[in-house]
């Protein structure tokens, strides 16, 4: 299976979930079903769009390394550069994930004095934006896959012709070292706990389930331990 198939599978779950969330909010207002559907939909939105963005970034890095290591034809290089310059799916996927998250957070807006109309407007906008982003994501992934297939065929042709690999070509470098990346991971582990404490329970930390705090501590300590181990390393991470 290719990435577009995984993306389509997620989209086939996400699209009905978004529509059901919208309908449950329209006919049942702030029911428990609507809140659960909204929370599940927001998480699925972020997961789906993150999968798209990460795959496009990784495949783009792979193609750039291929451009550096092999003498590809000028026409193919021009197509690769045009593909990297457009990146049409990036902004829409990113904003769709933000919109879904904002709508989910505003579902609890009545507890902090935010009018219900704001949640309704953001929610409807989030659903429409995500449906548009899913269609754009499928088209972008298919175009990306065609480009990857062409690149693989071109590299196979160069290998068969005995074209040399340029010695100056290297693996893509990270802007942050492994220690810094593990530190970001350790800090991010507290995101769900802070969300439930500050947004859902409005600062009542005692109402958060202790298991969530314990899990955040364990994951954060793991990230800090990995950051300590990697503090002296240099160069790109093998992962």
PDB file of C-alpha atoms in Angstrom:
ATOM      1  CA  UNK A   1       0.000   0.000   0.000  1.00  0.00           C
ATOM      2  CA  UNK A   2       1.073   3.550  -0.707  1.00  0.00           C
ATOM      3  CA  UNK A   3       0.752   6.615   1.452  1.00  0.00           C
ATOM      4  CA  UNK A   4      -2.259   7.874  -0.482  1.00  0.00           C
ATOM      5  CA  UNK A   5      -4.124   4.685   0.506  1.00  0.00           C
ATOM      6  CA  UNK A   6      -3.460   5.252   4.230  1.00  0.00           C
ATOM      7  CA  UNK A   7      -4.497   8.878   3.822  1.00  0.00           C
ATOM      8  CA  UNK A   8      -7.710   7.867   2.028  1.00  0.00           C
ATOM      9  CA  UNK A   9      -8.529   5.400   4.816  1.00  0.00           C
ATOM     10  CA  UNK A  10      -8.186   8.138   7.420  1.00  0.00           C
ATOM     11  CA  UNK A  11     -10.153  10.559   5.246  1.00  0.00           C
ATOM     12  CA  UNK A  12     -13.013   8.051   4.903  1.00  0.00           C
ATOM     13  CA  UNK A  13     -13.287   8.022   8.701  1.00  0.00           C
ATOM     14  CA  UNK A  14     -12.655  11.732   9.229  1.00  0.00           C
ATOM     15  CA  UNK A  15     -15.155  13.136   6.718  1.00  0.00           C
ATOM     16  CA  UNK A  16     -18.241  11.357   8.186  1.00  0.00           C
ATOM     17  CA  UNK A  17     -17.038  12.169  11.690  1.00  0.00           C
ATOM     18  CA  UNK A  18     -16.884  15.884  10.842  1.00  0.00           C
ATOM     19  CA  UNK A  19     -20.371  15.831   9.322  1.00  0.00           C
ATOM     20  CA  UNK A  20     -21.808  13.907  12.290  1.00  0.00           C
ATOM     21  CA  UNK A  21     -20.176  16.361  14.686  1.00  0.00           C
ATOM     22  CA  UNK A  22     -21.780  19.247  12.834  1.00  0.00           C
ATOM     23  CA  UNK A  23     -25.197  17.581  12.813  1.00  0.00           C
ATOM     24  CA  UNK A  24     -25.044  16.567  16.471  1.00  0.00           C
ATOM     25  CA  UNK A  25     -24.168  20.129  17.401  1.00  0.00           C
ATOM     26  CA  UNK A  26     -27.030  21.518  15.304  1.00  0.00           C
ATOM     27  CA  UNK A  27     -29.744  19.183  16.639  1.00  0.00           C
ATOM     28  CA  UNK A  28     -28.503  18.276  20.108  1.00  0.00           C
ATOM     29  CA  UNK A  29     -26.449  21.385  20.942  1.00  0.00           C
ATOM     30  CA  UNK A  30     -23.946  20.665  23.713  1.00  0.00           C
ATOM     31  CA  UNK A  31     -24.750  16.992  24.256  1.00  0.00           C
ATOM     32  CA  UNK A  32     -22.149  14.518  25.448  1.00  0.00           C
ATOM     33  CA  UNK A  33     -22.267  12.838  22.048  1.00  0.00           C
ATOM     34  CA  UNK A  34     -21.391  16.108  20.339  1.00  0.00           C
ATOM     35  CA  UNK A  35     -18.470  16.729  22.694  1.00  0.00           C
ATOM     36  CA  UNK A  36     -17.070  13.226  22.178  1.00  0.00           C
ATOM     37  CA  UNK A  37     -17.460  13.419  18.411  1.00  0.00           C
ATOM     38  CA  UNK A  38     -15.816  16.831  18.390  1.00  0.00           C
ATOM     39  CA  UNK A  39     -12.875  15.686  20.474  1.00  0.00           C
ATOM     40  CA  UNK A  40     -12.374  12.533  18.382  1.00  0.00           C
ATOM     41  CA  UNK A  41     -12.702  14.521  15.161  1.00  0.00           C
ATOM     42  CA  UNK A  42     -10.164  17.126  16.260  1.00  0.00           C
ATOM     43  CA  UNK A  43      -7.611  14.456  17.196  1.00  0.00           C
ATOM     44  CA  UNK A  44      -8.203  12.632  13.910  1.00  0.00           C
ATOM     45  CA  UNK A  45      -7.883  15.902  11.974  1.00  0.00           C
ATOM     46  CA  UNK A  46      -4.496  16.627  13.506  1.00  0.00           C
ATOM     47  CA  UNK A  47      -3.317  13.044  12.909  1.00  0.00           C
ATOM     48  CA  UNK A  48      -4.453  12.999   9.275  1.00  0.00           C
ATOM     49  CA  UNK A  49      -2.958  16.350   8.319  1.00  0.00           C
ATOM     50  CA  UNK A  50       0.244  15.638  10.249  1.00  0.00           C
ATOM     51  CA  UNK A  51       0.645  12.404   8.287  1.00  0.00           C
ATOM     52  CA  UNK A  52       0.337  14.340   5.042  1.00  0.00           C
ATOM     53  CA  UNK A  53       2.773  17.070   6.051  1.00  0.00           C
ATOM     54  CA  UNK A  54       5.391  14.663   7.398  1.00  0.00           C
ATOM     55  CA  UNK A  55       5.251  12.454   4.303  1.00  0.00           C
ATOM     56  CA  UNK A  56       5.602  15.434   1.986  1.00  0.00           C
ATOM     57  CA  UNK A  57       8.570  16.747   3.979  1.00  0.00           C
ATOM     58  CA  UNK A  58      10.319  13.363   4.106  1.00  0.00           C
ATOM     59  CA  UNK A  59       9.720  12.580   0.439  1.00  0.00           C
ATOM     60  CA  UNK A  60      10.911  16.077  -0.446  1.00  0.00           C
ATOM     61  CA  UNK A  61      14.166  15.524   1.453  1.00  0.00           C
ATOM     62  CA  UNK A  62      14.665  12.179  -0.286  1.00  0.00           C
ATOM     63  CA  UNK A  63      14.163  13.760  -3.700  1.00  0.00           C
ATOM     64  CA  UNK A  64      16.537  16.610  -2.864  1.00  0.00           C
ATOM     65  CA  UNK A  65      19.246  14.121  -1.893  1.00  0.00           C
ATOM     66  CA  UNK A  66      18.615  12.326  -5.189  1.00  0.00           C
ATOM     67  CA  UNK A  67      19.068  15.638  -7.003  1.00  0.00           C
ATOM     68  CA  UNK A  68      22.382  16.201  -5.219  1.00  0.00           C
ATOM     69  CA  UNK A  69      23.744  12.698  -5.699  1.00  0.00           C
ATOM     70  CA  UNK A  70      22.873  11.912  -9.323  1.00  0.00           C
ATOM     71  CA  UNK A  71      23.090  13.865 -12.593  1.00  0.00           C
ATOM     72  CA  UNK A  72      19.378  14.007 -13.324  1.00  0.00           C
ATOM     73  CA  UNK A  73      18.165  15.488 -16.590  1.00  0.00           C
ATOM     74  CA  UNK A  74      17.523  19.272 -16.635  1.00  0.00           C
ATOM     75  CA  UNK A  75      13.819  18.773 -17.453  1.00  0.00           C
ATOM     76  CA  UNK A  76      13.384  16.465 -14.466  1.00  0.00           C
ATOM     77  CA  UNK A  77      15.265  18.862 -12.182  1.00  0.00           C
ATOM     78  CA  UNK A  78      12.967  21.670 -13.298  1.00  0.00           C
ATOM     79  CA  UNK A  79       9.923  19.556 -12.459  1.00  0.00           C
ATOM     80  CA  UNK A  80      11.331  18.694  -9.038  1.00  0.00           C
ATOM     81  CA  UNK A  81      12.098  22.322  -8.240  1.00  0.00           C
ATOM     82  CA  UNK A  82       8.608  23.393  -9.325  1.00  0.00           C
ATOM     83  CA  UNK A  83       7.064  20.713  -7.124  1.00  0.00           C
ATOM     84  CA  UNK A  84       9.067  21.866  -4.081  1.00  0.00           C
ATOM     85  CA  UNK A  85       8.183  25.515  -4.739  1.00  0.00           C
ATOM     86  CA  UNK A  86       4.405  24.956  -4.900  1.00  0.00           C
ATOM     87  CA  UNK A  87       3.661  22.798  -1.825  1.00  0.00           C
ATOM     88  CA  UNK A  88      -0.028  23.606  -2.138  1.00  0.00           C
ATOM     89  CA  UNK A  89      -1.154  21.083   0.458  1.00  0.00           C
ATOM     90  CA  UNK A  90       1.027  22.467   3.275  1.00  0.00           C
ATOM     91  CA  UNK A  91      -0.831  25.655   4.298  1.00  0.00           C
ATOM     92  CA  UNK A  92      -4.313  24.206   3.903  1.00  0.00           C
ATOM     93  CA  UNK A  93      -3.519  21.077   5.936  1.00  0.00           C
ATOM     94  CA  UNK A  94      -1.874  23.155   8.663  1.00  0.00           C
ATOM     95  CA  UNK A  95      -4.701  25.669   8.941  1.00  0.00           C
ATOM     96  CA  UNK A  96      -7.302  22.875   8.867  1.00  0.00           C
ATOM     97  CA  UNK A  97      -5.661  21.170  11.839  1.00  0.00           C
ATOM     98  CA  UNK A  98      -5.538  24.490  13.715  1.00  0.00           C
ATOM     99  CA  UNK A  99      -9.188  25.213  12.902  1.00  0.00           C
ATOM    100  CA  UNK A 100     -10.336  21.804  14.144  1.00  0.00           C
ATOM    101  CA  UNK A 101      -8.348  22.221  17.358  1.00  0.00           C
ATOM    102  CA  UNK A 102      -9.737  25.721  17.908  1.00  0.00           C
ATOM    103  CA  UNK A 103     -13.304  24.493  17.383  1.00  0.00           C
ATOM    104  CA  UNK A 104     -12.767  21.674  19.889  1.00  0.00           C
ATOM    105  CA  UNK A 105     -11.350  24.051  22.492  1.00  0.00           C
ATOM    106  CA  UNK A 106     -14.172  26.554  21.949  1.00  0.00           C
ATOM    107  CA  UNK A 107     -16.635  23.739  22.619  1.00  0.00           C
ATOM    108  CA  UNK A 108     -15.907  24.486  26.278  1.00  0.00           C
ATOM    109  CA  UNK A 109     -16.111  28.225  25.642  1.00  0.00           C
ATOM    110  CA  UNK A 110     -19.255  28.678  27.700  1.00  0.00           C
ATOM    111  CA  UNK A 111     -17.225  27.882  30.810  1.00  0.00           C
ATOM    112  CA  UNK A 112     -14.921  30.830  30.167  1.00  0.00           C
ATOM    113  CA  UNK A 113     -17.490  33.287  28.824  1.00  0.00           C
ATOM    114  CA  UNK A 114     -17.024  32.789  25.060  1.00  0.00           C
ATOM    115  CA  UNK A 115     -20.356  33.112  23.185  1.00  0.00           C
ATOM    116  CA  UNK A 116     -21.708  29.902  21.669  1.00  0.00           C
ATOM    117  CA  UNK A 117     -21.993  31.641  18.284  1.00  0.00           C
ATOM    118  CA  UNK A 118     -18.189  31.828  18.113  1.00  0.00           C
ATOM    119  CA  UNK A 119     -17.919  28.062  18.532  1.00  0.00           C
ATOM    120  CA  UNK A 120     -20.589  27.526  15.860  1.00  0.00           C
ATOM    121  CA  UNK A 121     -18.845  29.779  13.330  1.00  0.00           C
ATOM    122  CA  UNK A 122     -15.410  28.286  13.955  1.00  0.00           C
ATOM    123  CA  UNK A 123     -16.852  24.761  13.888  1.00  0.00           C
ATOM    124  CA  UNK A 124     -18.625  25.213  10.545  1.00  0.00           C
ATOM    125  CA  UNK A 125     -15.518  26.843   9.086  1.00  0.00           C
ATOM    126  CA  UNK A 126     -13.338  24.021  10.388  1.00  0.00           C
ATOM    127  CA  UNK A 127     -15.556  21.342   8.815  1.00  0.00           C
ATOM    128  CA  UNK A 128     -15.622  23.076   5.421  1.00  0.00           C
ATOM    129  CA  UNK A 129     -11.888  23.740   5.511  1.00  0.00           C
ATOM    130  CA  UNK A 130     -11.074  20.151   6.449  1.00  0.00           C
ATOM    131  CA  UNK A 131     -13.284  18.691   3.705  1.00  0.00           C
ATOM    132  CA  UNK A 132     -11.516  20.936   1.203  1.00  0.00           C
ATOM    133  CA  UNK A 133      -8.125  19.998   2.641  1.00  0.00           C
ATOM    134  CA  UNK A 134      -8.855  16.272   2.343  1.00  0.00           C
ATOM    135  CA  UNK A 135      -9.540  16.583  -1.376  1.00  0.00           C
ATOM    136  CA  UNK A 136      -6.452  18.718  -1.868  1.00  0.00           C
ATOM    137  CA  UNK A 137      -4.383  16.267   0.172  1.00  0.00           C
ATOM    138  CA  UNK A 138      -5.396  13.295  -1.989  1.00  0.00           C
ATOM    139  CA  UNK A 139      -4.492  15.180  -5.175  1.00  0.00           C
ATOM    140  CA  UNK A 140      -1.151  16.294  -3.736  1.00  0.00           C
ATOM    141  CA  UNK A 141      -0.243  12.800  -2.544  1.00  0.00           C
ATOM    142  CA  UNK A 142      -1.055  11.324  -5.939  1.00  0.00           C
ATOM    143  CA  UNK A 143       1.086  13.943  -7.666  1.00  0.00           C
ATOM    144  CA  UNK A 144       3.847  13.302  -5.138  1.00  0.00           C
ATOM    145  CA  UNK A 145       3.675   9.547  -5.747  1.00  0.00           C
ATOM    146  CA  UNK A 146       3.885  10.007  -9.515  1.00  0.00           C
ATOM    147  CA  UNK A 147       6.962  12.154  -9.010  1.00  0.00           C
ATOM    148  CA  UNK A 148       8.539   9.571  -6.695  1.00  0.00           C
ATOM    149  CA  UNK A 149       7.869   6.816  -9.226  1.00  0.00           C
ATOM    150  CA  UNK A 150       9.459   8.871 -11.994  1.00  0.00           C
ATOM    151  CA  UNK A 151      12.446   9.643  -9.771  1.00  0.00           C
ATOM    152  CA  UNK A 152      12.875   5.961  -8.942  1.00  0.00           C
ATOM    153  CA  UNK A 153      12.737   5.063 -12.641  1.00  0.00           C
ATOM    154  CA  UNK A 154      15.252   7.777 -13.499  1.00  0.00           C
ATOM    155  CA  UNK A 155      17.634   6.613 -10.755  1.00  0.00           C
ATOM    156  CA  UNK A 156      17.324   3.006 -11.936  1.00  0.00           C
ATOM    157  CA  UNK A 157      18.185   4.116 -15.452  1.00  0.00           C
ATOM    158  CA  UNK A 158      21.249   6.020 -14.221  1.00  0.00           C
ATOM    159  CA  UNK A 159      22.350   3.026 -12.147  1.00  0.00           C
ATOM    160  CA  UNK A 160      22.014   0.733 -15.164  1.00  0.00           C
ATOM    161  CA  UNK A 161      24.067   3.176 -17.226  1.00  0.00           C
ATOM    162  CA  UNK A 162      26.784   3.217 -14.542  1.00  0.00           C
ATOM    163  CA  UNK A 163      26.401   6.918 -13.645  1.00  0.00           C
ATOM    164  CA  UNK A 164      28.670   7.817 -10.701  1.00  0.00           C
ATOM    165  CA  UNK A 165      27.398   9.054  -7.363  1.00  0.00           C
ATOM    166  CA  UNK A 166      28.602  12.540  -6.537  1.00  0.00           C
ATOM    167  CA  UNK A 167      30.903  12.315  -3.500  1.00  0.00           C
ATOM    168  CA  UNK A 168      29.820  15.680  -2.112  1.00  0.00           C
ATOM    169  CA  UNK A 169      26.219  14.524  -1.708  1.00  0.00           C
ATOM    170  CA  UNK A 170      25.227  13.907   1.888  1.00  0.00           C
ATOM    171  CA  UNK A 171      22.214  13.251   4.025  1.00  0.00           C
ATOM    172  CA  UNK A 172      19.941  16.186   4.906  1.00  0.00           C
ATOM    173  CA  UNK A 173      20.945  17.953   8.102  1.00  0.00           C
ATOM    174  CA  UNK A 174      18.649  18.816  10.987  1.00  0.00           C
ATOM    175  CA  UNK A 175      18.511  22.430  12.112  1.00  0.00           C
ATOM    176  CA  UNK A 176      18.357  21.188  15.732  1.00  0.00           C
ATOM    177  CA  UNK A 177      20.678  18.658  17.292  1.00  0.00           C
ATOM    178  CA  UNK A 178      19.397  15.388  18.795  1.00  0.00           C
ATOM    179  CA  UNK A 179      19.592  16.741  22.353  1.00  0.00           C
ATOM    180  CA  UNK A 180      17.415  19.744  21.455  1.00  0.00           C
ATOM    181  CA  UNK A 181      14.892  17.536  19.658  1.00  0.00           C
ATOM    182  CA  UNK A 182      14.573  15.231  22.670  1.00  0.00           C
ATOM    183  CA  UNK A 183      14.119  18.297  24.897  1.00  0.00           C
ATOM    184  CA  UNK A 184      11.240  19.494  22.712  1.00  0.00           C
ATOM    185  CA  UNK A 185       9.749  15.988  22.973  1.00  0.00           C
ATOM    186  CA  UNK A 186      10.037  16.083  26.778  1.00  0.00           C
ATOM    187  CA  UNK A 187       8.287  19.457  26.994  1.00  0.00           C
ATOM    188  CA  UNK A 188       5.553  18.412  24.540  1.00  0.00           C
ATOM    189  CA  UNK A 189       4.648  15.474  26.782  1.00  0.00           C
ATOM    190  CA  UNK A 190       2.920  17.937  29.130  1.00  0.00           C
ATOM    191  CA  UNK A 191       0.569  19.218  26.391  1.00  0.00           C
ATOM    192  CA  UNK A 192      -2.421  16.904  27.105  1.00  0.00           C
ATOM    193  CA  UNK A 193      -2.113  17.401  30.876  1.00  0.00           C
ATOM    194  CA  UNK A 194      -2.057  21.194  30.541  1.00  0.00           C
ATOM    195  CA  UNK A 195      -4.993  21.104  28.142  1.00  0.00           C
ATOM    196  CA  UNK A 196      -7.198  19.162  30.543  1.00  0.00           C
ATOM    197  CA  UNK A 197      -6.031  21.185  33.547  1.00  0.00           C
ATOM    198  CA  UNK A 198      -6.255  24.702  32.121  1.00  0.00           C
ATOM    199  CA  UNK A 199      -8.907  24.408  29.403  1.00  0.00           C
ATOM    200  CA  UNK A 200     -11.253  21.600  30.406  1.00  0.00           C
ATOM    201  CA  UNK A 201     -11.128  22.017  34.203  1.00  0.00           C
ATOM    202  CA  UNK A 202     -10.230  25.751  34.181  1.00  0.00           C
ATOM    203  CA  UNK A 203      -7.221  25.471  36.478  1.00  0.00           C
ATOM    204  CA  UNK A 204      -8.615  22.833  38.834  1.00  0.00           C
ATOM    205  CA  UNK A 205      -5.556  20.583  38.658  1.00  0.00           C
ATOM    206  CA  UNK A 206      -6.923  18.247  41.344  1.00  0.00           C
ATOM    207  CA  UNK A 207      -9.735  17.157  38.997  1.00  0.00           C
ATOM    208  CA  UNK A 208      -7.317  15.779  36.397  1.00  0.00           C
ATOM    209  CA  UNK A 209      -6.920  12.015  36.593  1.00  0.00           C
ATOM    210  CA  UNK A 210      -3.605  11.138  38.292  1.00  0.00           C
ATOM    211  CA  UNK A 211      -2.834   8.620  35.530  1.00  0.00           C
ATOM    212  CA  UNK A 212      -2.534  11.450  32.994  1.00  0.00           C
ATOM    213  CA  UNK A 213      -0.063  13.321  35.207  1.00  0.00           C
ATOM    214  CA  UNK A 214       1.923  10.128  35.825  1.00  0.00           C
ATOM    215  CA  UNK A 215       2.053   9.382  32.101  1.00  0.00           C
ATOM    216  CA  UNK A 216       3.233  12.928  31.359  1.00  0.00           C
ATOM    217  CA  UNK A 217       5.970  12.599  33.981  1.00  0.00           C
ATOM    218  CA  UNK A 218       7.175   9.263  32.607  1.00  0.00           C
ATOM    219  CA  UNK A 219       7.222  10.401  28.981  1.00  0.00           C
ATOM    220  CA  UNK A 220       8.897  13.688  29.909  1.00  0.00           C
ATOM    221  CA  UNK A 221      11.563  11.937  31.992  1.00  0.00           C
ATOM    222  CA  UNK A 222      12.236   9.566  29.109  1.00  0.00           C
ATOM    223  CA  UNK A 223      12.743  12.531  26.768  1.00  0.00           C
ATOM    224  CA  UNK A 224      15.015  14.289  29.267  1.00  0.00           C
ATOM    225  CA  UNK A 225      17.091  11.120  29.710  1.00  0.00           C
ATOM    226  CA  UNK A 226      17.499  10.800  25.947  1.00  0.00           C
ATOM    227  CA  UNK A 227      18.429  14.486  25.689  1.00  0.00           C
ATOM    228  CA  UNK A 228      21.093  13.990  28.397  1.00  0.00           C
ATOM    229  CA  UNK A 229      22.514  10.976  26.555  1.00  0.00           C
ATOM    230  CA  UNK A 230      22.589  12.843  23.240  1.00  0.00           C
ATOM    231  CA  UNK A 231      23.936  16.128  24.609  1.00  0.00           C
ATOM    232  CA  UNK A 232      27.429  15.591  23.178  1.00  0.00           C
ATOM    233  CA  UNK A 233      26.461  14.105  19.831  1.00  0.00           C
ATOM    234  CA  UNK A 234      26.850  15.997  16.574  1.00  0.00           C
ATOM    235  CA  UNK A 235      25.524  15.538  13.099  1.00  0.00           C
ATOM    236  CA  UNK A 236      22.178  14.258  11.952  1.00  0.00           C
ATOM    237  CA  UNK A 237      20.261  11.720  13.967  1.00  0.00           C
ATOM    238  CA  UNK A 238      20.105   8.218  12.452  1.00  0.00           C
ATOM    239  CA  UNK A 239      16.358   8.194  12.978  1.00  0.00           C
TER     240      UNK A 239
END
